[in-house]
Amino acid sequence: MVGGNLVSDRWRRYLEVKRHKAAIRRHEHSLPVKCLVRDQLVNKHRAMFDFGCGHGDDLAALKAEGIECGGFDPAFRPDAPKLSAPVVNLGFVLNVIEDVQERADTLKEAWQLAEQVLCVAARILVSDQSGGDVEYGDGVLTRIGTFQKYFTQAELRQYVEATLGQECFPAAPGVFYVFRDEELKSNYLASKYHRRIAAPRKRIAEVRYEAHREVLDALIEAITELGRLPEPDEFALSEQVVDTFGSLKRAFGLIRRVTSEDDWERVRKQRSEDLLVYLALANFGVRPKFSELSIKFQRDVKAFFANYKNACNEADRLMFRAGDPDEIDAACKRSSIGRLCPSSLWIHESVRDQLEPLLRIYEGCARAYLGSIEDANLIKLHRFSGKVSYLACPDFDSVPHPITTETTKVWLRTLRVGYYETKSRIDPPLLDRKNRMLDTEDDRRSKFERLTNQEVKHGLLRDEDDFLTQSVWQENLQALGFEHRGHRLIKSSQNQSKPKVSLPKRCPRYGVGKRIGGAVYVHRQYEHVLGKVVVEAKGKLPAEFEYTVVKHNEMNGNVSFIHCPDFDTAHEPSTGGYAVVHLDGGIKLHPAFADPYIYHHKWLFVADDYQGFDIAESQQRSLEWMMLDHVDKSRIGRLSYWNTEVEPRLTQSPDQGWLRSAEVRKRLKLTTCALAHLRDSGKIRFKKKGNAYLYRVDDRSDE
């Protein structure tokens, strides 16, 4: 490695950094451009310059939408002029510049071109992504010869602010805005906490109101938007209202007569809460002075709190309470919105702004640090641990009990960020009571609520249940004789059989191996599929070190060599001693555990040509234990749990006198093929339960 460390031969040819290879082709907007368009910072009235535009795919897409834009790239548009623009995008440029001074100069140059706002995006690290990369300067060289500087969210923010001497604001993970236009900044920040409120409805008829309906309806909308009477320059029809009624206040008096005083008090309260949330979360950076607020917000402060000091003191009290787990727990319990679980409150992102101010600030702290998470439509507020999770659930609307596929979690006490793919879980928890996650006015709520009521009525859901897993739902539905048809619960067919269990598949990348999380496990006979990384790691092993299984951790590049003395003979082989060879060449030896781990589906570790054991028999074993109900999937990896809780159920059928295939083969010393021959020829009594065969050995006919 560079800087006094050795570099392996396969990386020497990459010592000349190939920056242009970092540019990728896009079929949709890049993340920073998505953020700019979403936040209305780039539109038909505000042009963008892309500093480091690569192939120019963002530019082409924006131009097709009628948005004025231009761009420069040292590799693909070197002759294009660097132009000033209201918005400048520096998207994923800083992270590919290996020279520290050039990186800073590029950021400063882009800032000089930005007339109103600069958008800075860079690669961020939420877990160890460096597997297979080589250290170079303050970053890494990748396999294709490009340089990558991985920032954390906090590091990127600190770097931009220290280099430019300006406060920046997160738009998404790895995306920040730096504003030159103070009014645009103020409006952008406030808009994030300014919710949409329905205007009060007219309750009685009034002749004079009906005579001036058009102008008074417009005034209602303006007051609803502000939460207070508008000043003349804030309402286009002010002069007309004054000419007709004498003043805006008198016109509002007429409006209050035909609506409800309580509704207007609610509007005022909600708008004052929006302002408090904004001021509380402004403390994540530098809270603006009163003179730095826009005229509109200065008027809001005076109308709702009399003065700025009162407003800030109230906001600070809320922020302090947001750091108290007991306060958050109590707020979650009293929330009229959300699916309350033992340790969390789940809401749909569409109702985030309908929460009480304390919970809005609690969630807002995570968003103020991380920005908005693309594709996340659910929010999980942890009641005790100071965490907020953003989850992607693409089937929320269409599937009665969907799964979440991705989770981004923020630890507010340490500002740590974690990202997890959850769609590949073997037995995932399924969402229920979706209606509680939505606003009462949401069109979807009635459909979801009808299903929830049906499931409670028929005993499929109980108040004390947390999210049930997929296997538990299948068992309960079958036991009670129901099935889902869309968001309806119906009686199932009498002939419906138990859902079939599907065998897992070998790792598609290599055609062999078992993938667990970010690692691949293969038998040593097939270690060659993992490539040179295993060859190099194997050279670090002590002489005569025995191993059976090779594990390649693709997240950090480590390779483990694991001894499994009973791999060929045991249905679920147990692990012995093992060695871990780290990416930097270091090695650590570990003894066997007193209560060892075991491997399920050992046939995944090998190919169909493996001769050490019967592949078909091993697959049948997988089907048999996967058919069992009430197995704790979080504990089956340990030999002690397996031997006491699972193995006895595999050797003896719950049906008295009936034996499973594995026990019959063991007793009669038969191969899988021989047992199948007995079954097909009618020489052994059997029955089928799900995908498994059960046998009566005492009834076996003589051959």
XYZ file of C-alpha atoms in Angstrom:
703
model
C 0.000 0.000 0.000
C 1.055 3.591 -0.574
C 2.830 5.508 2.202
C 5.411 2.926 3.327
C 3.198 -0.135 2.958
C 3.494 -2.719 0.233
C 1.180 -2.757 -2.768
C 0.272 -6.135 -4.245
C 1.277 -6.647 -7.861
C -2.291 -6.575 -9.129
C -2.595 -2.945 -8.061
C 0.717 -1.536 -9.318
C -0.720 -0.736 -12.745
C -3.333 1.490 -11.086
C -0.946 3.921 -9.442
C -1.865 6.389 -12.171
C -5.339 7.469 -11.144
C -7.926 7.241 -13.923
C -10.468 9.866 -12.843
C -12.506 9.744 -16.035
C -13.519 6.144 -15.318
C -15.467 7.331 -12.277
C -18.050 8.962 -14.581
C -21.040 6.659 -15.075
C -23.894 6.667 -17.574
C -27.285 7.530 -16.071
C -30.837 6.719 -17.096
C -32.347 9.003 -14.453
C -31.292 12.108 -12.538
C -28.335 11.730 -10.193
C -29.161 11.982 -6.487
C -28.084 15.648 -6.063
C -30.113 16.726 -9.115
C -33.117 14.760 -7.815
C -32.804 16.706 -4.564
C -32.528 20.075 -6.336
C -35.616 19.385 -8.435
C -37.551 17.975 -5.469
C -36.799 21.049 -3.347
C -37.687 23.433 -6.197
C -34.204 24.919 -6.184
C -33.822 23.983 -9.851
C -36.817 24.726 -12.062
C -37.789 26.550 -15.229
C -37.129 29.860 -13.497
C -33.796 28.952 -11.859
C -30.985 27.609 -14.068
C -28.231 25.168 -13.048
C -24.559 24.746 -13.973
C -23.139 21.236 -13.517
C -19.484 21.543 -12.457
C -18.114 18.088 -13.292
C -20.987 16.899 -15.432
C -19.368 13.667 -16.659
C -21.161 12.347 -19.744
C -23.820 15.056 -19.391
C -26.804 12.781 -18.754
C -28.201 15.086 -16.049
C -27.990 18.036 -18.421
C -29.795 16.218 -21.203
C -32.616 15.170 -18.878
C -33.037 18.690 -17.447
C -33.087 20.280 -20.882
C -35.772 17.831 -21.951
C -37.852 19.166 -19.044
C -37.380 22.732 -20.250
C -34.825 23.708 -17.581
C -31.906 25.902 -18.589
C -28.552 24.336 -17.708
C -24.918 24.036 -18.754
C -21.900 22.049 -17.656
C -18.155 21.522 -17.589
C -16.103 18.353 -17.188
C -12.291 18.092 -17.469
C -12.511 14.735 -19.258
C -15.685 14.947 -21.365
C -16.276 18.731 -21.805
C -12.859 20.302 -21.244
C -13.479 23.227 -23.617
C -16.840 24.239 -22.147
C -16.704 27.577 -20.282
C -17.180 27.625 -16.521
C -20.226 29.844 -16.102
C -21.877 31.458 -13.115
C -25.450 30.309 -12.474
C -28.127 30.633 -9.790
C -27.494 26.983 -8.876
C -24.191 25.124 -9.234
C -24.022 21.359 -8.784
C -20.741 19.762 -7.695
C -21.982 16.197 -7.759
C -19.638 13.332 -6.817
C -16.544 15.289 -7.843
C -14.710 15.853 -4.554
C -14.563 12.134 -3.791
C -12.630 11.298 -7.007
C -9.895 13.953 -6.585
C -6.865 12.389 -4.937
C -4.905 15.650 -4.511
C -5.974 17.288 -1.235
C -5.213 20.867 -2.336
C -6.884 20.425 -5.725
C -9.958 19.045 -3.972
C -10.266 22.179 -1.842
C -9.584 24.489 -4.790
C -12.311 22.768 -6.838
C -14.843 23.272 -4.063
C -13.931 26.952 -3.744
C -14.116 27.473 -7.514
C -17.601 25.934 -7.677
C -18.709 28.155 -4.775
C -17.532 31.271 -6.621
C -19.738 30.344 -9.582
C -22.869 29.847 -7.446
C -25.043 32.961 -7.377
C -27.696 31.582 -5.008
C -26.902 28.025 -3.908
C -24.196 25.393 -4.320
C -25.079 21.699 -4.137
C -22.201 19.437 -3.038
C -22.461 15.640 -3.222
C -19.869 12.992 -2.391
C -19.672 9.319 -1.589
C -20.371 8.625 2.062
C -19.540 5.606 4.153
C -22.303 4.027 6.206
C -20.518 0.688 6.514
C -17.138 -0.707 5.507
C -17.146 -0.517 1.692
C -13.427 -0.860 1.118
C -13.219 -4.570 0.373
C -10.771 -5.109 -2.468
C -9.611 -1.468 -2.571
C -6.075 -0.223 -1.881
C -5.277 2.713 0.378
C -4.045 5.773 -1.487
C -3.501 9.135 0.192
C -6.593 9.836 2.309
C -8.760 7.476 0.243
C -8.517 4.266 -1.761
C -7.735 3.092 -5.277
C -10.525 0.972 -6.721
C -10.275 -2.076 -8.942
C -10.779 0.033 -12.076
C -8.045 2.482 -11.134
C -10.184 5.360 -9.880
C -9.660 7.168 -6.607
C -12.417 7.325 -3.995
C -12.472 9.405 -0.848
C -15.202 8.046 1.434
C -16.642 10.580 3.860
C -19.014 10.038 6.710
C -22.011 12.371 6.736
C -20.437 14.421 9.544
C -17.015 14.538 7.849
C -18.449 15.824 4.575
C -20.385 18.554 6.358
C -17.324 19.591 8.379
C -15.116 19.585 5.282
C -17.459 21.798 3.241
C -18.034 24.241 6.091
C -14.336 24.452 6.991
C -13.278 24.955 3.359
C -15.909 27.550 2.444
C -16.492 29.145 5.836
C -20.253 28.765 5.220
C -22.953 26.743 6.936
C -24.332 23.892 4.867
C -27.589 21.963 5.074
C -28.213 18.261 4.320
C -30.561 17.389 1.468
C -29.894 13.619 1.479
C -27.111 11.286 2.646
C -23.959 12.706 1.053
C -25.752 15.762 -0.421
C -25.501 19.280 1.066
C -26.684 22.750 0.089
C -24.638 25.905 0.705
C -26.677 29.085 0.272
C -25.386 32.477 -0.867
C -28.917 33.924 -1.064
C -30.144 34.423 2.530
C -33.824 34.748 1.633
C -33.727 31.573 -0.437
C -32.061 29.783 2.502
C -34.657 31.043 4.959
C -37.563 30.021 2.723
C -36.036 26.600 2.015
C -35.455 25.807 5.685
C -38.873 26.996 6.779
C -40.614 25.087 3.973
C -39.315 21.810 5.393
C -41.390 22.334 8.527
C -44.345 24.235 7.024
C -47.147 21.724 6.703
C -50.247 21.875 4.562
C -53.355 22.766 6.549
C -56.938 22.472 5.382
C -58.809 25.771 5.436
C -61.765 25.962 7.860
C -65.092 25.201 6.241
C -68.061 27.564 6.239
C -70.720 26.353 8.665
C -73.536 28.862 8.088
C -74.738 30.964 5.164
C -74.354 34.749 5.221
C -75.719 37.063 2.527
C -72.830 39.514 2.558
C -70.280 36.684 2.455
C -71.974 35.143 -0.583
C -71.929 38.537 -2.315
C -68.127 38.701 -1.966
C -67.323 34.989 -1.968
C -64.405 35.113 -4.428
C -62.308 37.662 -2.554
C -63.165 36.254 0.894
C -62.311 32.695 -0.156
C -58.918 34.018 -1.279
C -58.470 35.711 2.100
C -59.300 32.441 3.880
C -56.551 30.691 1.946
C -54.046 33.430 2.788
C -54.847 33.362 6.515
C -54.682 29.560 6.557
C -51.269 29.662 4.900
C -49.878 32.239 7.351
C -51.807 31.416 10.513
C -52.368 35.142 11.006
C -53.828 38.117 9.177
C -51.659 38.991 6.164
C -50.033 42.377 5.835
C -51.134 44.346 2.741
C -47.998 43.332 0.798
C -48.634 39.628 1.557
C -52.105 39.477 -0.036
C -52.667 40.549 -3.633
C -56.346 41.463 -3.072
C -55.734 43.583 0.037
C -56.807 46.830 -1.609
C -60.056 45.295 -2.859
C -60.859 43.897 0.607
C -60.156 47.241 2.296
C -62.333 49.089 -0.229
C -65.219 46.704 0.450
C -64.944 46.041 4.200
C -62.789 48.882 5.504
C -59.929 46.631 6.673
C -58.628 43.063 6.522
C -59.545 42.660 10.186
C -63.215 43.488 9.540
C -63.315 41.085 6.621
C -61.880 38.388 8.858
C -64.609 39.153 11.395
C -67.194 38.244 8.754
C -65.244 35.083 7.916
C -65.243 34.009 11.571
C -69.005 34.392 11.752
C -69.547 31.856 8.969
C -66.797 29.441 10.059
C -65.677 28.279 13.506
C -63.519 30.145 15.998
C -62.059 26.813 17.146
C -60.881 26.031 13.605
C -59.001 29.310 13.384
C -57.412 28.730 16.781
C -56.251 25.341 15.493
C -54.717 26.961 12.383
C -52.900 29.545 14.510
C -51.615 26.849 16.891
C -50.338 24.667 14.054
C -48.531 27.539 12.356
C -46.904 28.594 15.637
C -45.791 24.960 16.120
C -44.247 24.980 12.640
C -42.226 28.040 13.616
C -41.098 26.427 16.888
C -39.932 23.282 15.075
C -37.982 25.415 12.611
C -36.302 27.440 15.375
C -35.526 24.358 17.465
C -33.877 22.519 14.587
C -32.011 25.650 13.506
C -29.772 24.924 16.509
C -28.271 22.037 14.532
C -26.313 24.721 12.716
C -26.306 28.398 13.571
C -29.671 29.816 14.561
C -30.210 33.034 12.575
C -30.436 36.391 14.295
C -33.834 38.050 14.214
C -32.554 40.572 11.679
C -31.471 37.710 9.404
C -34.982 36.267 9.221
C -37.125 37.164 6.249
C -39.774 39.838 6.789
C -42.431 37.120 6.754
C -40.819 35.204 9.611
C -40.202 38.344 11.615
C -43.941 38.999 11.372
C -44.699 35.399 12.362
C -42.543 35.697 15.477
C -44.287 38.894 16.591
C -47.747 37.492 15.890
C -47.255 34.147 17.658
C -44.708 34.883 20.424
C -44.550 38.691 20.788
C -40.744 38.682 20.454
C -37.821 36.557 19.258
C -36.534 35.774 22.734
C -39.826 34.171 23.760
C -39.898 32.092 20.575
C -36.305 30.884 20.981
C -36.784 30.031 24.653
C -39.855 27.940 23.845
C -38.003 26.212 20.982
C -35.047 25.436 23.271
C -37.357 23.881 25.864
C -38.809 21.603 23.201
C -35.356 20.631 21.953
C -34.258 19.777 25.497
C -37.320 17.601 25.997
C -36.632 15.828 22.698
C -33.440 14.459 24.258
C -35.310 12.839 27.154
C -36.312 9.193 26.437
C -39.175 9.388 28.950
C -40.612 12.419 27.154
C -40.315 10.691 23.766
C -41.897 7.511 25.105
C -44.813 9.469 26.558
C -45.285 11.401 23.302
C -45.303 8.166 21.300
C -47.906 6.652 23.622
C -50.263 9.626 23.340
C -49.833 10.040 19.591
C -53.121 9.583 17.740
C -51.132 8.696 14.623
C -48.834 5.724 14.266
C -48.529 1.991 14.854
C -47.259 1.741 18.465
C -44.885 -1.164 19.123
C -43.144 -2.131 22.394
C -40.068 -0.056 21.585
C -41.072 2.188 18.679
C -43.742 4.184 16.858
C -44.166 3.537 13.113
C -45.631 6.182 10.807
C -45.970 6.739 7.085
C -43.772 9.604 5.887
C -46.874 11.454 4.669
C -47.973 12.114 8.276
C -44.594 13.175 9.658
C -45.763 16.784 9.939
C -48.988 15.755 11.693
C -47.099 14.583 14.781
C -46.971 16.765 17.856
C -44.036 19.248 17.917
C -41.905 17.144 20.293
C -41.915 14.142 17.939
C -41.473 16.376 14.890
C -38.315 17.761 16.478
C -37.124 14.264 17.476
C -37.472 13.048 13.887
C -36.299 16.409 12.542
C -32.978 16.011 14.359
C -32.265 12.915 12.266
C -33.345 14.668 9.062
C -31.311 17.778 9.927
C -28.244 15.539 10.110
C -28.926 13.172 7.219
C -31.386 14.896 4.888
C -34.222 13.068 3.119
C -33.833 9.363 2.300
C -34.787 8.433 -1.238
C -37.478 5.709 -1.467
C -38.055 5.670 2.322
C -41.805 5.858 2.921
C -41.937 4.692 6.537
C -40.396 6.213 9.659
C -39.676 4.307 12.851
C -39.271 6.467 15.963
C -37.406 4.472 18.615
C -39.000 5.257 21.974
C -36.039 4.654 24.307
C -32.730 4.377 22.423
C -32.450 7.754 20.696
C -32.660 6.371 17.149
C -34.733 7.150 14.079
C -35.024 4.673 11.192
C -36.161 5.350 7.628
C -37.523 2.294 5.828
C -38.385 1.522 2.228
C -41.591 -0.464 1.779
C -42.347 -0.437 -1.977
C -45.446 -2.663 -1.618
C -47.065 -0.643 1.176
C -50.115 0.273 -0.918
C -50.626 -2.977 -2.820
C -49.786 -5.842 -0.425
C -51.879 -6.424 2.722
C -48.851 -7.337 4.826
C -45.705 -6.131 3.049
C -42.046 -6.325 4.062
C -39.492 -3.530 4.290
C -36.591 -3.829 1.865
C -34.078 -1.214 3.084
C -33.433 0.580 6.366
C -31.340 3.658 7.104
C -30.861 4.199 10.835
C -29.539 7.285 12.631
C -28.178 7.118 16.192
C -28.920 10.652 17.433
C -26.649 10.419 20.466
C -23.548 9.515 18.454
C -24.620 10.683 14.952
C -23.771 7.262 13.582
C -25.528 6.084 10.409
C -26.267 2.489 9.419
C -27.705 1.103 6.189
C -29.250 -2.360 5.923
C -30.781 -4.353 3.084
C -33.618 -6.348 4.605
C -35.464 -7.803 1.617
C -33.512 -11.092 1.618
C -34.401 -12.154 5.186
C -35.503 -15.780 5.365
C -38.524 -15.206 7.601
C -39.163 -11.456 7.648
C -41.651 -9.676 9.898
C -44.709 -8.460 7.999
C -46.313 -5.074 8.549
C -49.819 -5.002 9.941
C -52.304 -2.344 11.082
C -51.125 -0.111 8.244
C -54.158 2.090 8.762
C -52.682 3.380 12.014
C -49.619 4.668 10.167
C -51.730 7.024 8.038
C -53.681 10.228 8.573
C -57.406 9.906 9.242
C -58.128 11.833 6.029
C -55.963 9.531 3.869
C -58.000 7.743 1.176
C -56.118 4.484 1.826
C -56.949 4.334 5.506
C -60.504 2.974 5.270
C -59.408 0.035 3.099
C -56.550 -0.861 5.449
C -58.756 -0.400 8.526
C -61.390 -2.772 7.163
C -58.763 -5.515 6.821
C -57.392 -4.877 10.313
C -60.872 -5.161 11.817
C -61.456 -8.459 10.001
C -58.152 -9.876 11.237
C -58.852 -8.844 14.837
C -62.382 -10.260 14.682
C -61.179 -13.674 13.494
C -58.240 -13.916 15.909
C -55.400 -13.330 13.448
C -54.300 -10.163 15.254
C -54.212 -9.457 18.961
C -53.494 -6.192 20.719
C -50.320 -7.534 22.323
C -48.819 -8.783 19.037
C -45.728 -7.138 17.630
C -45.143 -7.583 13.881
C -45.597 -11.298 13.153
C -43.228 -13.120 10.820
C -44.165 -14.494 7.432
C -44.147 -18.110 8.646
C -46.397 -17.287 11.616
C -48.888 -15.530 9.320
C -48.950 -18.563 7.021
C -49.514 -20.935 9.939
C -52.255 -18.793 11.477
C -54.080 -18.309 8.189
C -54.021 -22.023 7.483
C -55.064 -22.978 11.014
C -58.043 -20.608 10.949
C -58.948 -21.325 7.310
C -58.452 -17.878 5.781
C -56.512 -16.296 2.963
C -55.947 -12.756 1.720
C -57.447 -11.500 -1.497
C -56.053 -8.012 -1.866
C -56.964 -6.143 1.310
C -59.792 -8.531 2.147
C -59.841 -11.594 4.349
C -61.787 -14.503 2.864
C -62.395 -18.147 3.712
C -59.852 -20.343 1.997
C -60.617 -23.362 -0.152
C -61.039 -26.629 1.805
C -58.573 -28.297 -0.521
C -55.901 -25.704 0.044
C -52.673 -27.377 1.119
C -49.978 -25.972 3.358
C -47.795 -23.434 1.529
C -44.836 -25.116 -0.116
C -41.349 -24.493 1.164
C -38.811 -23.433 -1.442
C -35.179 -24.438 -1.155
C -32.652 -21.616 -1.028
C -30.404 -21.103 -4.048
C -26.654 -21.198 -4.388
C -24.835 -17.883 -4.695
C -25.687 -16.674 -8.251
C -22.405 -14.802 -8.633
C -20.270 -17.952 -8.369
C -22.790 -20.708 -9.096
C -21.833 -22.307 -5.788
C -21.687 -21.224 -2.164
C -24.023 -19.957 0.546
C -24.450 -16.206 0.969
C -25.023 -14.986 4.519
C -25.225 -11.207 4.782
C -22.197 -9.738 3.028
C -20.160 -12.979 3.032
C -19.989 -16.094 0.833
C -19.186 -19.581 2.208
C -17.848 -22.382 -0.038
C -16.308 -25.812 0.510
C -12.524 -25.765 -0.032
C -12.970 -27.951 -3.136
C -14.610 -24.905 -4.780
C -12.501 -22.114 -3.273
C -11.081 -21.295 -6.715
C -14.349 -19.568 -7.661
C -13.534 -16.779 -5.183
C -10.442 -15.788 -7.199
C -7.025 -14.473 -6.248
C -8.143 -13.024 -2.940
C -8.343 -16.559 -1.502
C -5.040 -17.599 -3.079
C -3.259 -14.644 -1.479
C -4.932 -15.179 1.883
C -4.213 -18.911 1.847
C -0.502 -18.121 1.604
C -0.691 -16.565 5.068
C -1.932 -19.768 6.764
C 0.362 -21.719 9.108
C 1.807 -24.914 7.691
C -0.504 -27.930 7.989
C -3.500 -25.774 8.944
C -6.618 -27.852 8.285
C -9.782 -26.267 6.988
C -12.987 -27.337 5.259
C -14.907 -24.135 4.506
C -13.738 -20.801 3.102
C -15.613 -17.605 3.970
C -15.035 -14.414 1.949
C -16.398 -11.275 3.606
C -17.095 -8.999 0.648
C -17.713 -5.997 2.913
C -14.226 -5.799 4.452
C -12.185 -8.163 2.268
C -11.324 -10.618 5.080
C -11.013 -14.345 4.308
C -11.720 -17.022 6.958
C -10.624 -20.650 6.800
C -12.890 -22.840 8.967
C -12.358 -26.437 10.103
C -15.514 -28.611 9.971
C -14.472 -32.163 10.884
C -17.978 -33.592 10.362
C -18.852 -31.732 7.158
C -19.507 -34.888 5.103
C -21.095 -36.986 7.862
C -23.376 -34.603 9.786
C -26.606 -33.180 8.398
C -25.661 -29.828 9.954
C -21.868 -29.787 10.311
C -20.356 -27.900 13.252
C -17.498 -25.424 13.125
C -14.128 -26.068 14.703
C -11.102 -23.827 14.956
C -10.675 -21.153 12.302
C -8.234 -18.568 10.957
C -9.104 -15.060 9.729
C -6.761 -13.400 7.216
C -7.385 -9.650 7.107
C -7.153 -7.481 4.018
C -3.866 -5.980 5.221
C -2.298 -9.462 5.472
C -2.634 -9.875 9.218
C -3.862 -13.227 10.526
C -5.624 -14.305 13.708
C -6.249 -17.889 14.849
C -9.361 -18.801 16.851
C -10.108 -22.017 18.772
C -13.370 -23.910 18.420
C -16.339 -22.678 20.461
C -17.597 -24.751 23.395
C -21.067 -24.439 21.856
C -20.139 -24.374 18.159
C -22.019 -22.846 15.291
C -23.546 -25.202 12.745
C -24.155 -24.822 9.009
C -27.584 -25.441 7.515
C -28.114 -26.317 3.846
C -24.573 -27.625 3.512
C -25.340 -28.640 -0.078
C -25.191 -24.920 -0.959
C -21.452 -24.937 -0.110
C -20.743 -27.440 -2.903
C -21.786 -28.167 -6.488
C -23.921 -31.092 -7.657
C -20.767 -33.016 -8.638
C -19.553 -33.209 -5.025
C -19.001 -36.811 -3.872
C -18.626 -36.367 -0.103
C -22.330 -36.783 0.658
C -25.661 -37.307 -1.092
C -26.795 -33.900 -2.431
C -30.442 -34.950 -2.844
C -30.553 -36.326 0.695
C -29.123 -33.093 2.057
C -31.706 -31.064 0.164
C -34.481 -33.278 1.529
C -33.115 -32.623 5.016
C -33.401 -28.883 4.353
C -37.029 -29.266 3.295
C -37.846 -31.319 6.372
C -36.586 -28.852 8.957
C -37.898 -25.850 7.034
C -41.384 -27.374 7.267
C -41.272 -27.318 11.072
C -43.246 -24.610 12.805
C -42.279 -22.630 15.920
C -38.540 -22.810 15.279
C -36.608 -19.803 16.612
C -34.641 -18.756 13.519
C -32.431 -16.472 15.636
C -31.086 -19.459 17.621
C -30.820 -22.321 15.139
C -27.198 -21.452 14.359
C -26.021 -22.921 17.690
C -25.540 -26.687 18.114
C -27.065 -26.726 21.621
C -30.398 -25.262 20.517
C -30.533 -27.441 17.419
C -29.902 -30.677 19.333
C -32.454 -29.949 22.057
C -35.239 -28.137 20.187
C -35.080 -29.133 16.508
C -33.317 -32.455 15.979
C -35.787 -34.500 18.092
C -38.674 -33.188 15.984
C -36.938 -34.257 12.775
C -36.382 -37.869 13.804
C -39.894 -38.529 15.177
C -43.059 -37.357 13.431
C -45.715 -35.678 15.554
C -48.043 -38.365 14.200
C -47.589 -41.367 16.501
C -45.700 -44.174 14.791
C -44.819 -42.269 11.647
C -41.138 -41.576 10.947
C -39.453 -39.005 8.753
C -37.165 -39.925 5.848
C -33.910 -39.312 7.704
C -34.816 -41.679 10.564
C -36.028 -44.402 8.187
C -32.830 -44.283 6.133
C -30.805 -44.460 9.327
C -32.723 -47.426 10.766
C -32.884 -49.445 7.566
C -29.469 -48.366 6.256
C -30.985 -47.191 2.964
C -29.911 -44.575 0.461
C -32.381 -41.940 -0.679
C -32.814 -43.756 -3.999
C -33.412 -47.106 -2.296
C -36.053 -45.623 -0.026
C -37.753 -44.003 -3.021
C -37.760 -47.426 -4.775
C -39.481 -49.030 -1.775
C -42.027 -46.244 -1.727
C -42.752 -46.400 -5.467
C -43.068 -50.192 -5.430
C -45.501 -50.134 -2.510
C -43.173 -52.065 -0.190
C -43.279 -49.486 2.577
C -46.275 -47.642 3.966
C -46.029 -43.873 3.607
C -47.987 -40.649 3.509
C -47.094 -37.129 2.420
C -47.259 -34.152 4.735
C -46.532 -30.886 2.914
C -43.332 -31.564 0.953
C -42.123 -34.313 3.317
C -42.765 -38.077 3.321
C -43.655 -39.948 6.529
C -43.198 -43.737 6.877
C -44.336 -46.659 9.069
C -41.371 -48.985 9.451
C -43.332 -51.592 11.432
C -45.765 -51.935 8.482
C -43.038 -52.420 5.859
C -43.704 -55.284 3.484
C -40.986 -57.892 3.025
C -39.010 -57.494 -0.165
